[in-house]
Coordinates of C-alpha atoms in Angstrom, one line a residue:
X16 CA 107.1 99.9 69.9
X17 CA 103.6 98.8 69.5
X18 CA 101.8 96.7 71.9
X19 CA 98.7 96.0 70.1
X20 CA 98.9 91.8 70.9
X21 CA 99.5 89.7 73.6
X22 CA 103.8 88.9 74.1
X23 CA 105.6 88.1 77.5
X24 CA 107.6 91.3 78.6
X25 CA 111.0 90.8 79.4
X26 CA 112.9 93.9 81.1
X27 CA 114.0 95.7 77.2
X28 CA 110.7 95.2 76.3
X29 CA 108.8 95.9 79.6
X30 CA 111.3 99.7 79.5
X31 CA 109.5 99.9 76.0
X32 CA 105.8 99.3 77.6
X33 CA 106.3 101.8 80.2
X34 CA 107.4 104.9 77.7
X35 CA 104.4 103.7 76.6
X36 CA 101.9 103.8 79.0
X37 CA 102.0 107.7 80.4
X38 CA 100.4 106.6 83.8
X39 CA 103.5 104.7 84.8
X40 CA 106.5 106.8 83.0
X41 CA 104.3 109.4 85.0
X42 CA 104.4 107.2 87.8
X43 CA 108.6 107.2 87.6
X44 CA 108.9 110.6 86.7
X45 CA 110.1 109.8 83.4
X46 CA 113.2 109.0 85.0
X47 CA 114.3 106.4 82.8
X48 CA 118.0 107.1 83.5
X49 CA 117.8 105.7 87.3
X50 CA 115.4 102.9 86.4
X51 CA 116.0 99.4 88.5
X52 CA 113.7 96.7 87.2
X53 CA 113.9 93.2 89.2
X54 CA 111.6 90.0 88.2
X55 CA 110.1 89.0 91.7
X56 CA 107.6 86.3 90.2
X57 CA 108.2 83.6 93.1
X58 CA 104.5 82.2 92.2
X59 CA 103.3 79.3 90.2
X60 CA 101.7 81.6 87.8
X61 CA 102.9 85.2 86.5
X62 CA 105.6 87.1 85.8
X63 CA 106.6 90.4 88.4
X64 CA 108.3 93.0 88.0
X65 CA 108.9 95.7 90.6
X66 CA 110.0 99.0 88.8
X67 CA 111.8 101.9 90.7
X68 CA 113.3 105.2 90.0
X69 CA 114.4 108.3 92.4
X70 CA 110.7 109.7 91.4
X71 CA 108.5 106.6 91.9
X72 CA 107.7 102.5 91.7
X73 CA 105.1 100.6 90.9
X74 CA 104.8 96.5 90.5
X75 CA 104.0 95.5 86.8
X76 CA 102.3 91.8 87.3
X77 CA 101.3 89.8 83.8
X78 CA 99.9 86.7 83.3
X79 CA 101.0 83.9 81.1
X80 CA 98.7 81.7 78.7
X81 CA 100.1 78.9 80.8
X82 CA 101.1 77.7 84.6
X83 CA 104.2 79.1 84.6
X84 CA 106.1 76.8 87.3
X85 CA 105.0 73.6 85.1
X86 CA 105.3 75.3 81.8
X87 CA 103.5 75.2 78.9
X88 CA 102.0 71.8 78.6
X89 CA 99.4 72.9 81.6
X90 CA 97.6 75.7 79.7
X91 CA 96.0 78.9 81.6
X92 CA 93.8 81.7 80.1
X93 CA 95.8 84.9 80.6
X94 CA 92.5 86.4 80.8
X95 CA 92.5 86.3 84.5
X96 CA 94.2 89.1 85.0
X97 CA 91.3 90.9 84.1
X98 CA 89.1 89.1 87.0
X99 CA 92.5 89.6 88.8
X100 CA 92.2 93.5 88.4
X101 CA 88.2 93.7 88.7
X102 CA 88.6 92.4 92.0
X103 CA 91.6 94.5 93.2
X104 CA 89.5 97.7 92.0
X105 CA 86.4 96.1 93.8
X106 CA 87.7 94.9 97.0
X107 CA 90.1 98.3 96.8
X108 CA 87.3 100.0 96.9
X109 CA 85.7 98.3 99.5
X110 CA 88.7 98.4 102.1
X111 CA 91.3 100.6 100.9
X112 CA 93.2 100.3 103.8
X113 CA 94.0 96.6 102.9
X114 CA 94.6 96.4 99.0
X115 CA 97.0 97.5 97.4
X116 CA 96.1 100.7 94.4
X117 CA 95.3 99.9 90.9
X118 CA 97.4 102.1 88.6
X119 CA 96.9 100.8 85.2
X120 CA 95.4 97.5 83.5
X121 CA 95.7 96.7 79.9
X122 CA 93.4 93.4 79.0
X123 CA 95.4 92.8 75.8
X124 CA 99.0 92.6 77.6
X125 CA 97.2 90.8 80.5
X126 CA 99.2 93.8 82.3
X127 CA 98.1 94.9 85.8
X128 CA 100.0 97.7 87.1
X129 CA 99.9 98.2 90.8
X130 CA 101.3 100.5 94.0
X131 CA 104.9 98.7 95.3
X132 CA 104.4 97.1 98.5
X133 CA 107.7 98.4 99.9
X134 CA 110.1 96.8 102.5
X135 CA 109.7 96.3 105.0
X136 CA 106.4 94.3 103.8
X137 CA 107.0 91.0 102.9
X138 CA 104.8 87.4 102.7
X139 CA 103.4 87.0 105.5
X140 CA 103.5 83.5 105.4
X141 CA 107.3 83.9 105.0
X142 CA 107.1 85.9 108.8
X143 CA 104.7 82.9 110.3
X144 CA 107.6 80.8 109.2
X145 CA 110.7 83.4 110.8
X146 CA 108.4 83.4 113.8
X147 CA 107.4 87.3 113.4
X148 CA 104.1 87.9 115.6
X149 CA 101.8 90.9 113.6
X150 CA 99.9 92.2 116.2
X151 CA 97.3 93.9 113.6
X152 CA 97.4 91.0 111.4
X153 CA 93.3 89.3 113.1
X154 CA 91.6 93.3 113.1
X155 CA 93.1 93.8 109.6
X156 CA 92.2 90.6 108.4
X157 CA 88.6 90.5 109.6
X158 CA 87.9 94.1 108.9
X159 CA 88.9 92.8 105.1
X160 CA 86.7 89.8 105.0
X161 CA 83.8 91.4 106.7
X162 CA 83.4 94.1 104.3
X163 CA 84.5 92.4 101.0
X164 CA 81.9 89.5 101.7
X165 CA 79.6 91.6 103.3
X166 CA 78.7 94.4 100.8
X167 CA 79.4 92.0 98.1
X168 CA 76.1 89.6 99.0
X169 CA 72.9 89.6 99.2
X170 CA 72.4 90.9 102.5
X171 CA 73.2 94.5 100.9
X172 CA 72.7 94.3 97.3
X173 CA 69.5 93.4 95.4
X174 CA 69.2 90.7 93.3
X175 CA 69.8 92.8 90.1
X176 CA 72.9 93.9 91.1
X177 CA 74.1 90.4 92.2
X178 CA 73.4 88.3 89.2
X179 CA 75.1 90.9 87.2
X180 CA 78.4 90.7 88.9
X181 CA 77.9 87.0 89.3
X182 CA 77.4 87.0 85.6
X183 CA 81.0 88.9 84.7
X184 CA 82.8 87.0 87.2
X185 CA 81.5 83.2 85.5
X186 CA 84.0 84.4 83.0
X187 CA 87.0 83.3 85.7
X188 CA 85.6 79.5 84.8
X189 CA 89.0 78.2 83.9
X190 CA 90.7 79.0 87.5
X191 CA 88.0 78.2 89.1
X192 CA 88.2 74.6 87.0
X193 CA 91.5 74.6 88.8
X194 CA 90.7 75.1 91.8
X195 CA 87.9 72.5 91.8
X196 CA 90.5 69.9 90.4
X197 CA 93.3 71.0 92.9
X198 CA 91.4 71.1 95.8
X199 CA 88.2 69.1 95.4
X200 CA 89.3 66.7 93.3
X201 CA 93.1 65.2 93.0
X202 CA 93.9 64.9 96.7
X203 CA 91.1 62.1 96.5
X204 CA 92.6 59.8 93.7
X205 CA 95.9 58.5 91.9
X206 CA 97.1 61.9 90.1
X207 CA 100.3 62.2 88.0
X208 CA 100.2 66.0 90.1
X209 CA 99.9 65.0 93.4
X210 CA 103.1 64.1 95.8
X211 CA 103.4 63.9 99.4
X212 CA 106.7 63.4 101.9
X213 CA 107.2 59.9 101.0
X214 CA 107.9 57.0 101.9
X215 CA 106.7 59.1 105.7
X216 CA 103.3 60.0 104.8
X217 CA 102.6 56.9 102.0
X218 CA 100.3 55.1 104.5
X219 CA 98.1 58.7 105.1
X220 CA 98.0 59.6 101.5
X221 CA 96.3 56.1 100.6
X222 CA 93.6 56.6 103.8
X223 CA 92.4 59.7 101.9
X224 CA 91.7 57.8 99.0
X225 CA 90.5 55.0 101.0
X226 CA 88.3 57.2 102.9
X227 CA 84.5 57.3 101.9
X228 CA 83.2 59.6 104.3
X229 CA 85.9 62.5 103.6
X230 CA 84.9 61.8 99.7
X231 CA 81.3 62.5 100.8
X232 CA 82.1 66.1 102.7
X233 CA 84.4 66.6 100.1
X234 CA 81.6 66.2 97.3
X235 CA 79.1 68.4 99.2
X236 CA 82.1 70.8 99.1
X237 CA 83.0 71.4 96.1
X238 CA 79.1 71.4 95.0
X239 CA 79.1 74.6 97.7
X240 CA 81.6 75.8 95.5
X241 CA 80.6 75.7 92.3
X242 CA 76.8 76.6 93.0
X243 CA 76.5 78.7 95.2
X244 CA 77.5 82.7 94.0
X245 CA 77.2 83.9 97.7
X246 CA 80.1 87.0 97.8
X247 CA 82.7 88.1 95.3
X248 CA 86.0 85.9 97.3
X249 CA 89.1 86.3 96.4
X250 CA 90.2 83.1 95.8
X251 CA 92.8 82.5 96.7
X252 CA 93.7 84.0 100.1
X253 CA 96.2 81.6 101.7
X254 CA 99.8 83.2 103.7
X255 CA 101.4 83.6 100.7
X256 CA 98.8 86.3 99.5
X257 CA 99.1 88.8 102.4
X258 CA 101.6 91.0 102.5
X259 CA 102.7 92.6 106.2
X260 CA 104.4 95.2 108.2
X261 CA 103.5 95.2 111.7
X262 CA 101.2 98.0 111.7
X263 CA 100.2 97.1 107.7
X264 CA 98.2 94.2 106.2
X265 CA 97.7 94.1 102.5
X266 CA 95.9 91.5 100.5
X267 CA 97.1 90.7 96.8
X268 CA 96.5 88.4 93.6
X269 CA 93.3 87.1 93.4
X270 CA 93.3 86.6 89.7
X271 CA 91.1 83.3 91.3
X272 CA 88.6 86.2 92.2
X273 CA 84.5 84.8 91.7
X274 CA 81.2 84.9 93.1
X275 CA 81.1 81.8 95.6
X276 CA 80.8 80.8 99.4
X277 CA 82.5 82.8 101.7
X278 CA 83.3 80.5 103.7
X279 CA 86.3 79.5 101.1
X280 CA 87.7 82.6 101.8
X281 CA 87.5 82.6 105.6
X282 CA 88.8 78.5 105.8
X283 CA 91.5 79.5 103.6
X284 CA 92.8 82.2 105.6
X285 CA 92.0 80.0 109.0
X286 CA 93.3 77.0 107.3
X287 CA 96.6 77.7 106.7
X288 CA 97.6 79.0 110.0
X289 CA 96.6 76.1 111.4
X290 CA 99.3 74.7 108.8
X291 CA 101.7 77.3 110.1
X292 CA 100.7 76.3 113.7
X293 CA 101.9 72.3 112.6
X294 CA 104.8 73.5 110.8
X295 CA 106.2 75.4 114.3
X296 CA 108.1 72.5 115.8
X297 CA 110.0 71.6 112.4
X298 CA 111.2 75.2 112.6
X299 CA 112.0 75.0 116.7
X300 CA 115.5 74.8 117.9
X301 CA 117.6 75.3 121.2
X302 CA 117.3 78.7 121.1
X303 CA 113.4 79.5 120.7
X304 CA 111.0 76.4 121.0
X305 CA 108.2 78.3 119.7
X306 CA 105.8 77.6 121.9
X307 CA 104.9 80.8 122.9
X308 CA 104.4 81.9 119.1
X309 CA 102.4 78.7 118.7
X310 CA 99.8 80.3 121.3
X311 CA 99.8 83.7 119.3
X312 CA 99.1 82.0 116.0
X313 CA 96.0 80.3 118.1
X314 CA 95.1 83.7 119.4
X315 CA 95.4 84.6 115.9
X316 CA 92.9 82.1 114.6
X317 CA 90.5 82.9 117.4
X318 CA 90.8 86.8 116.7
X319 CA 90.2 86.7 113.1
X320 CA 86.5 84.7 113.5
X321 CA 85.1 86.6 116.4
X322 CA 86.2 90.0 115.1
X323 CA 84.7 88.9 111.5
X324 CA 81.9 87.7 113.4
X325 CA 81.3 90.8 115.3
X326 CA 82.3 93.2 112.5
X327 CA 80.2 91.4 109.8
X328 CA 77.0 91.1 112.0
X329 CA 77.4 95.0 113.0
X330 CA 77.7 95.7 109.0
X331 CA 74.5 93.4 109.0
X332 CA 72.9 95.0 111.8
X333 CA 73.5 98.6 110.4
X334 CA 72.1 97.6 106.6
X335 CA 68.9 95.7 108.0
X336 CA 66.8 98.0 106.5
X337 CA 68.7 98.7 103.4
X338 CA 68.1 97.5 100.0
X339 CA 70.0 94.0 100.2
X340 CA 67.2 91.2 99.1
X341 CA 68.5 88.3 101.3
X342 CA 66.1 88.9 104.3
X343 CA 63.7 91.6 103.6
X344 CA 62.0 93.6 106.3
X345 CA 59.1 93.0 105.6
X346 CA 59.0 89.2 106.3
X347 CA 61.6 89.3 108.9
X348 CA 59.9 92.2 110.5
X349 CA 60.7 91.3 114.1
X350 CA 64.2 91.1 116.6
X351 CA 63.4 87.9 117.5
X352 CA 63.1 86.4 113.8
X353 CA 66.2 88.6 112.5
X354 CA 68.4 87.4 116.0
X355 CA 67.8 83.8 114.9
X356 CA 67.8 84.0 111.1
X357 CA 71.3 85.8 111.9
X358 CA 72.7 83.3 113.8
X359 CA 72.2 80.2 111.8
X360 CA 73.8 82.0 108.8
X361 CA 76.7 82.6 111.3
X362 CA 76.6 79.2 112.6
X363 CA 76.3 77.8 109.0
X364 CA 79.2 79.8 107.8
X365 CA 81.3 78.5 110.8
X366 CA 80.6 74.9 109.0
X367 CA 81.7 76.2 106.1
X368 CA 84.8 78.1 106.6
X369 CA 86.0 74.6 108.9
X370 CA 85.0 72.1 105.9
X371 CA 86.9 74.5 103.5
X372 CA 89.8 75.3 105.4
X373 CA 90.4 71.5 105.6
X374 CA 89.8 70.7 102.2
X375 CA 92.8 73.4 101.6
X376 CA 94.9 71.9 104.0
X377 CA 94.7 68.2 102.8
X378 CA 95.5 69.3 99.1
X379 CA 98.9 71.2 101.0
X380 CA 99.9 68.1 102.1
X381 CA 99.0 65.5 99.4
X382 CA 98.4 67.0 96.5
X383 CA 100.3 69.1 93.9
X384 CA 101.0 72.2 95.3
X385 CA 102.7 72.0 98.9
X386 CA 103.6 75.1 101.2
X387 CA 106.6 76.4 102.3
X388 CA 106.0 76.0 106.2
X389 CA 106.6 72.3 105.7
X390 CA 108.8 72.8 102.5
X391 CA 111.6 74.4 104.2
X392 CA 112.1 71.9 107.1
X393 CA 115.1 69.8 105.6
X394 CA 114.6 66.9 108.2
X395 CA 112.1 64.8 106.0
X396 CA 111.2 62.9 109.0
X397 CA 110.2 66.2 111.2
X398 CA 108.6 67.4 108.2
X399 CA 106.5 64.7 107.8
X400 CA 105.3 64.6 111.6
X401 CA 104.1 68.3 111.4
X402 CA 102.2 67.1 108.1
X403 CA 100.6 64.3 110.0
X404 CA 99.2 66.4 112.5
X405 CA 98.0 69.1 110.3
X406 CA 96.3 66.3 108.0
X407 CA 95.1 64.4 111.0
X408 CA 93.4 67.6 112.3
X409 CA 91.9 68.5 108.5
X410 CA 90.4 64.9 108.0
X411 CA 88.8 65.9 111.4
X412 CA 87.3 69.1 110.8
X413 CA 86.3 68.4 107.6
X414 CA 84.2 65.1 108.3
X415 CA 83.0 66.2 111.8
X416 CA 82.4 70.6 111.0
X417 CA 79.0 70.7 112.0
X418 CA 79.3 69.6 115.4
X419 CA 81.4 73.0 116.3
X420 CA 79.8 75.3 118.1
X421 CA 82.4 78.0 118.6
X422 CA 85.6 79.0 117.4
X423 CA 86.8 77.9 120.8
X424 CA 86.2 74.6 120.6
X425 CA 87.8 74.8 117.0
X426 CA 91.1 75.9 118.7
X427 CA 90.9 73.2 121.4
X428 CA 90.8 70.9 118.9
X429 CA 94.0 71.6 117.2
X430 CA 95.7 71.9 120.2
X431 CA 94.8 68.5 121.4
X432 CA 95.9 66.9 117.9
X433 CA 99.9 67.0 118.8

């Protein structure tokens, strides 16, 4: 069977692809007497299959030209599983310890082919809501961010270098459209897309529409997003796109993959477990209150920026004489200058992973697509509380950013909105 054009693989046909494709009936052993194939696709977007003989496994993941958990009147270019796969080969090579290996990608199919995250990984938002504590999850985490971001800006390439990759990655337009209308955009007016714990939360959803000052942060925002190429970011990196053991962290599916602030990526990572922080007490009951897990989670939060912080700055530190055309030695020839010019970008990229992580917490909670910390509390009521908080603390954060000074205060802050 050829596969010279584009067609959704259902298991017959996907057994077809993989005689195929020698790198994955290599991968199996050619075992195809022994094969188990399961579809796995929980997301809003793609199909997944994981495949698994006796002599090996692998996860097939392929796109669809359309959002797959609305259907086909909400089109969506398949052709981001090539950004998808450029930045798992990118980023893979980066931090190998924290993405998962590229086996095979076929543009035409849409068809990324990638090592099996086996059990007992799983989502780690789906452990933040079982009340699983990762002790590895803020070093992995940071040590991810700080070299993806890091050796992906200008502080250690040249110019040349950067516009070209910013260049191939303006191709990923159409998710990034998405984003800016999911997250920048339809939280902040009437949209047939939006919903929202009702009739609990009716009141809150009508102050963010109501509320001028958010819509100016929000603004300067998304123009952040959209302008400035500053790091090849995932995306996309909420809970739902780690996958953990508690001695493994591994970061998948950012088919939302572009050049832009890092800060998205950081606030998205921060910002929702501060929604898994809210969504604590609708999961408390007699037998475990979760307080105690609540204080690791902050812990969390407070790990994952200083170790960036410190692990970003060293890479910084170590480079400062390197190529990267951000600062160049010649100008900032001195420790003084390079100790101050270093902490404002820190201090600036604080402000930035705060406003973003709100902005993605806001659209959680109003607009179209909700998480499942809140999601699987049954009580509407309860539910709605924990939403209240986690929206009162976002409108916060996002309209008053620049007046934190440390991650400290950042966690005080949450803890005193309950």
């Amino acid at each position: 069977m050829a596969f010279t054009e584009f067609r959704p693989l259902a298991e017959k046909s996907l057994i077809e692809y993989i005689k195929a494709t020698s790198v994955l009936s290599d991968k199996i052993g050619n075992n195809f007497g022994d094969l188990k194939i399961k579809e796995v696709g929980d997301g809003n977007l793609n199909f997944v299959y994981i495949v698994a003989s006796p002599s090996g496994s692998f996860v097939i993941k392929q796109a669809l030209p359309y959002i797959r958990w609305i259907g086909e009147s909400w089109p969506m270019t398949k052709e981001r599983a090539y950004f998808e796969a450029l930045a798992l080969r990118e980023h893979g090579r980066l931090c190998p310890e924290n993405v998962p290996e590229v086996y095979h990608f076929d543009r035409t199919m849409s068809v990324i082919a990638m090592r099996y995250l086996e059990p007992p990984h799983i989502i780690l938002r789906k452990g933040l809501i079982a009340g699983i504590e990762y002790p590895l999850l803020a070093e992995h985490m940071s040590d991810y961010m700080a070299k993806t971001l890091y050796y992906t800006s200008l502080l250690y390439r040249t110019t040349t270098e950067h516009k070209r990759d910013v260049a191939e990655f303006c191709g990923n337009v159409e998710l990034s459209r998405l984003t800016e209308q999911v997250v920048f955009s339809d939280p902040y007016k009437i949209s047939q897309y939006n919903r929202w714990t009702s009739p609990y939360l009716d009141h809150d959803t009508e102050a963010v529409r109501e509320d001028n000052i958010l819509k100016l942060e929000v603004a300067e925002l998304k123009s952040m997003f959209c302008e400035r190429a500053q790091a090849l970011v995932h995306g996309d990196l909420h809970t739902g796109s780690v996958m953990v053991t508690h001695d493994s962290t591994q970061v998948i599916d950012p088919e939302f993959a572009f050049y832009g602030p890092m800060g998205f990526d950081i606030g998205a990572f921060i910002g929702n477990l501060i929604l898994a922080f809210y969504a604590q007490d609708g999961h408390a009951d007699q037998m475990n209150d979760r307080i105690r897990y609540k204080e690791w989670i902050l812990r969390t939060i407070r790990e994952t920026w200083s170790l960036f912080y410190k692990k970003f700055t060293a890479l910084w530190d170590e480079h400062k004489d390197g190529s990267g055309e951000a600062y160049i030695p010649e100008i900032y020839n001195n420790p003084e200058l390079q100790l101050l010019v270093q902490r404002k970008y820190m201090q600036d990229l604080l402000h930035d992973t705060l406003g973003f992580g709100a902005a993605k917490m806001i659209r959680r909670i109003v607009g179209v697509a909700h998480v499942e910390d809140f999601e699987s509390i049954t009580d509407a009521s309860k539910r709605a509380k924990c939403e209240q908080q986690a929206l009162d603390l976002a409108k916060m954060l996002l309209k008053e950013r620049k007046k934190f000074q440390s991650i400290d205060e950042v966690v005080l802050a949450i803890q005193q909105v309950q």
